[in-house]
Amino acid sequence: MLIPILIGLYILIALIMVVSLLLNGVRPSKTLAWLLAIFTIPVAGILLYLLFGRNRRKSKMFSLKNEFGPLEQSEEIHCDPKLSINKHKITSLITKTAKCPVTCHNDLELLKDGQQTFEHIFHALEEAQDHIHLQYYIFEDGLLADRLLDVFERKVNENVTVRLLYDGIGSYSLSKKYLKKLNEIGVETAQFLPFKFGRFLASLNYRNHRKIIIIDNKIGFTGGINISDKYLKGDPALGKWHDTHLKIEGEAVDFLNRLFVTDWFLASEKKVDVSTFNIHKTLERDTSLQIVPSGPDDDFDVMEQVYFSIINSAEKYLYIVNPYIIPNHAILQALMTAALSGVDVRILMSTSTDIKLVDWCVRAYFESYLKAGIKIYLYADGFLHSKVMLCDDEIASIGTANLDNRSLQQNYEAQVFVYDAPLCQQMKSDFLKDCERSLLLDDYEAHKNRPWTKKLIEGFAKLLSPLL
């Protein structure tokens, strides 16, 4: 008697999910794939759908929209960067979808790797007078965390407010002992979507991948570097970790701060008085940029649309540094179309990644790249963790977003799009130097004839690409 009841219950749940898919599904191919999984993989199909398949953009379950949004002061900002006509469309797209206009009164400093980045960060932290806001996907115990603890204690004693927001999954290893020390010295802490059983199915797949520091609404840091000692010591398996970060001074910092405050409100349910924030404009340097937040609660696929538009706008070159390039159909077609149209498209990544399954999936797309004439450079001196895109000496993108489904659809990300020819040229020069030290893959026929066992493994990994 029990077995027929369980079977009937399973069928009922499956039918409810089918209705949900048909009402809220975005892509027919994706909807069909989940329908097949639900009906051909008993129990596991439903669990996988609950974990990875639900459309957060429709449900708005984790909506971050509130009165702290960056649109508060956008009406006061008027900026017209020097861009070609087709690149101007990108700034309009970002303004409409991400609600962040172009800001001009900024001074940028490009920071490479952990040593240089943390030297600038700690120097800026020591100068804090009002508040320090930190937000990280990975915040780990170690030398960096201990050094931060010392700085926080001194600053709290100087009546500086310190707030730390960390992701519940990315910073899962952060010890209770360390958190207790933070609370004892007066640091306010909050955890983004904690790892709790009651919310496990609802939140596991939606993480806050942002890395942000703001000091007094005057200086901001963002990019790919987390609080982890591997950025100083390296990794036993992969060697030295290479990454790219930005130090921002100027009016754009206010947008970073409002982004933090919005995330802080969701995680802690505590409001921060943004009326006390003063906007600081740099007078000596006028660098144009846009800060682009994205997440599963957006009305549009913001990061995917911006990346897609930049790729399509490329006329001379498109250079990409990214460890996790697992493109969906639209991004893949855009990359191939650009290369076939005569654009110099190059991808720079490490010889291997920190996750083997992801590494196989990344390599599954190499054959398509090479067939279209895209050059692939494999960097062997450590692990490249940077998320960089360069286009035509006009646009430089630095931030947290990878070119995979997780970053484009599921994670909360923050990317900076800079419209500054000198910075673009500097980064292009660095990119080309790294290419010279890397292994070039440009022989389509040779790669096509690789062992069938590799093709099989890559093909299997590619099936899982929507989940990676």
XYZ file of C-alpha atoms in Angstrom:
468
model
C 0.000 0.000 0.000
C 2.855 2.381 0.856
C 4.673 1.942 -2.460
C 1.681 2.987 -4.660
C 1.186 6.050 -2.426
C 4.849 7.048 -2.794
C 4.719 6.537 -6.562
C 1.560 8.634 -6.781
C 3.132 11.363 -4.646
C 6.232 11.366 -6.846
C 4.137 11.670 -10.005
C 2.164 14.545 -8.467
C 5.355 16.415 -7.508
C 6.794 15.778 -10.973
C 3.656 17.150 -12.647
C 3.767 20.276 -10.466
C 7.364 20.832 -11.562
C 6.433 20.290 -15.195
C 3.803 23.022 -14.891
C 6.378 25.285 -13.220
C 8.872 24.650 -16.024
C 6.344 25.368 -18.737
C 5.238 28.588 -17.050
C 8.674 29.886 -16.100
C 11.129 28.188 -18.436
C 13.493 30.525 -20.277
C 15.043 28.399 -23.021
C 13.140 25.514 -24.678
C 16.274 23.339 -24.801
C 16.884 23.837 -21.088
C 13.229 23.195 -20.251
C 13.258 19.978 -22.284
C 16.455 18.815 -20.574
C 14.914 19.255 -17.127
C 11.720 17.494 -18.186
C 13.764 14.512 -19.346
C 15.767 14.513 -16.096
C 12.644 14.589 -13.925
C 10.985 11.659 -15.711
C 14.027 9.478 -16.441
C 16.021 9.851 -13.203
C 13.702 8.940 -10.304
C 14.034 11.182 -7.222
C 17.484 12.478 -8.270
C 15.946 14.367 -11.205
C 13.643 16.302 -8.881
C 16.434 17.019 -6.395
C 18.716 18.287 -9.162
C 15.951 20.542 -10.441
C 15.335 21.965 -6.953
C 19.050 22.657 -6.571
C 19.933 23.958 -10.023
C 16.880 24.328 -12.222
C 14.511 26.874 -10.735
C 14.301 30.265 -12.373
C 15.211 32.850 -9.727
C 14.841 35.675 -12.222
C 11.121 34.902 -12.322
C 10.557 34.190 -8.648
C 12.621 37.134 -7.302
C 13.140 35.074 -4.142
C 16.461 36.737 -3.416
C 15.637 40.200 -4.692
C 18.136 42.822 -3.563
C 16.133 45.777 -4.810
C 15.508 48.344 -2.081
C 15.951 52.003 -1.278
C 19.750 51.712 -1.158
C 20.064 51.037 -4.892
C 22.683 52.931 -6.927
C 20.035 54.831 -8.897
C 19.605 57.166 -5.934
C 22.149 59.664 -7.245
C 22.408 58.772 -10.922
C 20.393 61.795 -11.985
C 23.231 64.062 -10.849
C 25.860 62.333 -12.975
C 26.474 63.419 -16.545
C 29.367 61.811 -18.351
C 30.155 61.215 -22.001
C 33.173 58.921 -22.479
C 35.222 59.072 -25.654
C 34.036 55.965 -27.448
C 33.194 54.918 -30.984
C 29.496 54.827 -31.883
C 29.030 51.073 -31.482
C 30.742 51.145 -28.067
C 28.443 53.929 -26.865
C 25.563 51.480 -27.162
C 27.193 49.367 -24.457
C 27.160 52.230 -21.947
C 23.449 52.773 -22.670
C 22.751 49.055 -22.217
C 24.466 49.030 -18.826
C 22.669 52.170 -17.691
C 19.279 50.682 -18.531
C 19.803 47.138 -17.243
C 22.276 47.508 -14.357
C 21.028 50.994 -13.363
C 24.579 52.332 -13.142
C 25.472 55.298 -15.359
C 28.952 56.196 -16.549
C 31.005 58.143 -13.998
C 33.939 60.267 -15.174
C 35.583 61.768 -12.094
C 37.638 58.756 -11.076
C 41.256 57.747 -10.629
C 42.124 54.077 -11.237
C 45.140 52.012 -10.355
C 45.573 48.549 -11.831
C 46.796 46.055 -9.228
C 48.396 42.730 -10.138
C 48.535 39.676 -7.907
C 48.202 39.440 -4.143
C 51.338 41.126 -2.880
C 50.761 44.445 -4.640
C 47.013 44.379 -4.050
C 47.175 43.789 -0.309
C 49.904 46.402 0.149
C 47.513 49.010 -1.262
C 44.545 47.612 0.662
C 46.265 47.693 4.063
C 47.651 51.170 3.434
C 44.152 52.436 2.611
C 42.624 50.676 5.634
C 45.055 52.447 7.954
C 43.762 55.798 6.629
C 40.082 55.025 7.400
C 38.314 57.642 9.505
C 34.598 56.827 9.293
C 33.829 53.345 7.963
C 35.301 50.215 6.397
C 33.064 47.897 4.374
C 34.332 44.503 3.211
C 32.500 41.914 1.150
C 34.109 38.647 0.027
C 33.127 35.345 -1.521
C 36.118 33.607 0.097
C 37.372 34.834 3.458
C 39.723 32.262 4.991
C 41.649 31.985 8.233
C 45.359 32.684 7.822
C 48.013 35.378 7.848
C 45.918 37.857 5.855
C 42.875 37.353 8.073
C 44.975 37.805 11.223
C 46.536 40.979 9.868
C 43.081 42.323 9.038
C 41.956 41.507 12.569
C 44.741 43.692 13.989
C 43.799 46.588 11.694
C 40.099 46.232 12.536
C 40.802 46.342 16.269
C 42.810 49.567 15.970
C 40.223 51.184 13.726
C 37.250 50.243 15.926
C 39.106 51.823 18.868
C 39.335 54.973 16.719
C 35.512 54.913 16.335
C 35.625 53.626 12.742
C 32.674 51.382 11.876
C 33.792 48.068 10.364
C 31.334 45.793 8.578
C 32.264 42.417 7.055
C 29.954 40.484 4.729
C 31.021 36.990 3.646
C 29.388 34.277 1.559
C 27.939 31.300 3.402
C 29.404 28.708 1.033
C 32.568 30.373 -0.281
C 33.678 31.228 3.274
C 32.362 28.042 4.856
C 35.817 27.241 6.291
C 36.012 30.542 8.191
C 36.357 29.442 11.816
C 33.922 30.267 14.601
C 36.950 31.250 16.666
C 37.881 33.979 14.194
C 34.292 35.230 13.934
C 34.110 35.366 17.730
C 37.249 37.546 17.792
C 35.703 39.885 15.226
C 32.559 40.277 17.308
C 34.555 40.790 20.507
C 36.500 43.717 19.057
C 33.336 45.324 17.683
C 33.313 44.335 14.004
C 29.812 43.880 12.586
C 29.548 40.656 10.571
C 26.891 39.121 8.354
C 26.732 35.919 6.329
C 25.165 35.885 2.861
C 22.703 32.977 2.530
C 24.099 30.791 5.309
C 24.545 27.056 4.802
C 21.436 25.926 6.667
C 19.380 22.795 6.095
C 16.077 24.638 5.937
C 17.315 26.862 3.091
C 19.721 24.372 1.509
C 17.706 23.649 -1.631
C 16.712 27.270 -2.079
C 20.105 28.918 -1.688
C 22.933 26.463 -2.433
C 23.266 27.393 -6.094
C 23.001 31.182 -5.664
C 26.128 32.683 -4.179
C 27.532 36.174 -3.672
C 30.774 36.109 -5.663
C 31.650 39.789 -5.172
C 34.939 41.053 -3.711
C 34.619 44.626 -2.493
C 36.315 46.942 -0.005
C 35.194 50.534 0.576
C 36.924 53.024 2.862
C 34.990 56.194 3.836
C 33.106 56.159 0.512
C 36.344 57.569 -0.915
C 38.507 54.575 -1.880
C 37.243 51.299 -3.264
C 38.800 47.986 -4.247
C 37.248 45.283 -6.402
C 38.391 42.520 -8.718
C 39.153 38.822 -8.538
C 41.269 38.537 -5.379
C 39.781 36.930 -2.253
C 41.071 36.962 1.324
C 43.204 33.832 1.067
C 46.873 33.185 1.798
C 47.271 31.340 -1.509
C 47.563 34.772 -3.135
C 50.784 35.242 -1.167
C 52.116 31.699 -0.727
C 50.808 30.067 -3.876
C 49.100 26.703 -4.190
C 50.864 23.302 -3.789
C 49.198 21.930 -6.916
C 48.842 24.994 -9.176
C 51.709 27.216 -8.047
C 51.424 30.997 -7.777
C 47.949 32.488 -8.085
C 47.787 35.412 -10.516
C 44.873 37.839 -10.431
C 43.816 41.377 -11.312
C 42.308 43.963 -8.993
C 41.390 47.648 -9.156
C 41.855 50.515 -6.751
C 39.205 53.168 -7.429
C 39.080 56.716 -6.123
C 36.257 59.044 -7.117
C 32.516 59.148 -7.567
C 32.261 55.501 -8.699
C 33.128 54.415 -5.154
C 29.672 55.559 -4.070
C 28.148 52.958 -6.398
C 30.335 50.233 -4.905
C 29.296 51.299 -1.421
C 25.596 51.279 -2.246
C 26.034 47.828 -3.716
C 27.597 46.680 -0.452
C 24.877 48.327 1.642
C 22.193 46.604 -0.429
C 23.783 43.190 0.048
C 24.360 43.960 3.718
C 20.672 44.723 4.206
C 19.650 41.404 2.655
C 22.089 39.408 4.798
C 21.742 41.242 8.124
C 18.361 43.022 7.829
C 20.175 46.113 9.139
C 19.970 49.441 7.331
C 22.921 51.741 6.845
C 22.304 55.486 6.670
C 23.532 56.261 3.145
C 22.725 59.949 3.576
C 26.020 60.289 5.452
C 28.014 59.203 2.379
C 29.826 62.021 0.621
C 30.645 61.623 -3.070
C 34.294 62.317 -3.791
C 35.259 63.490 -7.273
C 38.843 63.341 -8.452
C 40.119 66.515 -10.066
C 43.483 65.415 -11.441
C 42.291 62.342 -13.348
C 39.034 61.818 -15.229
C 38.706 58.114 -15.945
C 35.324 56.956 -17.232
C 33.882 53.692 -15.948
C 30.725 51.812 -15.071
C 30.293 49.398 -12.190
C 28.011 46.557 -13.230
C 26.347 44.430 -10.555
C 24.443 41.363 -11.681
C 22.518 38.555 -10.046
C 19.677 36.059 -10.393
C 17.165 38.681 -9.284
C 17.816 41.003 -12.251
C 15.096 41.606 -14.818
C 17.590 40.786 -17.589
C 20.712 38.632 -17.974
C 22.828 41.737 -17.351
C 26.353 40.309 -17.430
C 25.619 38.021 -20.370
C 24.143 40.902 -22.359
C 27.128 43.167 -21.673
C 29.711 40.509 -22.541
C 27.725 39.599 -25.659
C 27.565 43.249 -26.747
C 31.275 43.849 -26.233
C 32.167 40.750 -28.256
C 29.875 41.841 -31.084
C 31.270 45.398 -31.002
C 34.881 44.274 -31.487
C 36.454 45.520 -34.722
C 40.212 45.068 -34.196
C 40.820 42.738 -31.282
C 39.171 40.963 -28.376
C 41.464 39.591 -25.674
C 40.111 37.478 -22.810
C 41.758 36.253 -19.618
C 39.499 33.916 -17.658
C 39.977 30.553 -15.940
C 36.389 29.388 -16.373
C 35.248 29.936 -19.956
C 32.249 27.652 -20.429
C 30.204 29.674 -22.924
C 26.510 29.250 -23.554
C 25.292 29.125 -27.147
C 24.967 32.917 -27.515
C 28.447 33.724 -26.174
C 30.044 30.912 -28.183
C 28.434 32.078 -31.406
C 29.457 35.681 -30.711
C 33.097 34.674 -30.154
C 33.198 32.516 -33.278
C 31.464 35.174 -35.384
C 33.946 37.825 -34.259
C 36.927 35.629 -35.186
C 35.428 34.606 -38.532
C 34.839 38.303 -39.272
C 38.543 39.073 -38.992
C 38.736 40.223 -35.375
C 41.889 39.094 -33.534
C 40.274 36.947 -30.817
C 42.608 35.468 -28.211
C 41.903 33.541 -25.034
C 44.522 33.295 -22.284
C 44.054 30.753 -19.520
C 46.075 28.470 -17.297
C 47.307 25.063 -18.418
C 44.944 23.570 -15.824
C 42.302 24.835 -13.407
C 41.700 24.164 -9.720
C 38.732 21.856 -10.477
C 39.374 18.923 -12.830
C 35.772 18.536 -14.005
C 35.670 22.235 -14.888
C 39.007 21.889 -16.675
C 37.588 19.135 -18.906
C 34.498 21.201 -19.624
C 36.577 24.277 -20.515
C 38.635 22.200 -22.950
C 35.508 20.747 -24.548
C 35.073 24.053 -26.413
C 38.633 24.297 -27.748
C 37.766 22.552 -31.013
C 35.037 25.094 -31.775
C 37.374 27.993 -30.982
C 40.172 26.707 -33.189
C 37.826 25.942 -36.074
C 36.729 29.600 -36.068
C 40.297 30.898 -35.854
C 40.356 31.841 -32.169
C 43.854 31.585 -30.686
C 44.217 29.810 -27.336
C 47.187 30.500 -25.065
C 47.903 28.172 -22.139
C 49.814 29.823 -19.299
C 51.986 27.421 -17.303
C 53.553 29.691 -14.651
C 50.903 29.298 -11.942
C 47.136 29.753 -12.010
C 45.485 32.696 -13.813
C 42.391 33.645 -11.833
C 41.803 37.044 -13.502
C 38.486 37.882 -15.163
C 39.542 40.359 -17.851
C 38.199 41.334 -21.271
C 39.896 43.903 -23.551
C 38.386 45.353 -26.696
C 39.843 47.724 -29.332
C 41.780 49.987 -26.907
C 38.390 51.316 -25.792
C 36.998 48.960 -23.165
C 38.708 47.079 -20.333
C 36.630 44.800 -18.119
C 37.963 43.751 -14.692
C 35.992 42.063 -11.950
C 34.520 38.857 -10.561
C 32.408 37.424 -13.395
C 33.530 34.357 -15.313
C 32.249 33.364 -18.739
C 30.155 30.474 -17.478
C 26.539 29.815 -16.584
C 27.182 30.237 -12.874
C 28.469 33.809 -13.237
C 26.090 34.817 -16.019
C 22.925 33.374 -14.474
C 23.282 32.380 -10.824
C 25.891 34.316 -8.841
C 25.820 37.885 -7.612
C 28.776 39.462 -9.423
C 30.441 42.870 -9.773
C 32.374 43.881 -12.889
C 34.022 47.199 -13.728
C 33.965 48.368 -17.350
C 36.593 51.040 -17.931
C 36.570 53.371 -20.950
C 40.158 54.611 -20.927
C 42.610 54.150 -23.821
C 45.850 54.363 -21.745
C 44.636 51.683 -19.318
C 43.457 49.482 -22.195
C 46.832 49.806 -23.905
C 48.687 49.021 -20.682
C 46.603 45.905 -20.123
C 46.948 44.876 -23.772
C 50.732 45.112 -23.486
C 50.688 42.919 -20.359
C 48.373 40.449 -22.094
C 50.661 40.107 -25.119
C 53.701 39.590 -22.871
C 51.880 36.779 -21.075
C 50.965 35.260 -24.444
C 54.651 35.190 -25.390
C 55.325 33.086 -22.289
C 52.441 30.706 -22.998
C 51.831 27.687 -25.209
C 49.900 28.670 -28.341
C 47.151 26.378 -29.622
C 46.160 27.322 -33.172
C 46.298 24.015 -35.083
C 42.706 22.927 -35.560
C 43.507 19.677 -37.360
C 46.007 18.561 -34.721
C 43.557 19.258 -31.905
C 40.714 17.601 -33.786
C 42.757 14.378 -33.963
C 43.403 14.205 -30.200
C 42.760 10.796 -28.555
C 39.131 9.670 -28.497
C 39.374 9.115 -24.730
C 39.938 12.856 -24.217
C 37.016 13.646 -26.497
C 34.808 11.290 -24.493
C 35.773 12.815 -21.143
C 35.332 16.360 -22.467
C 31.994 15.445 -24.039
C 30.723 14.067 -20.740
C 31.907 17.186 -18.876
C 30.236 19.387 -21.481
C 26.882 17.804 -20.668
C 27.247 19.211 -17.171
C 28.157 22.718 -18.371
C 24.790 24.253 -17.345
C 25.552 23.248 -13.748
C 29.189 24.420 -13.628
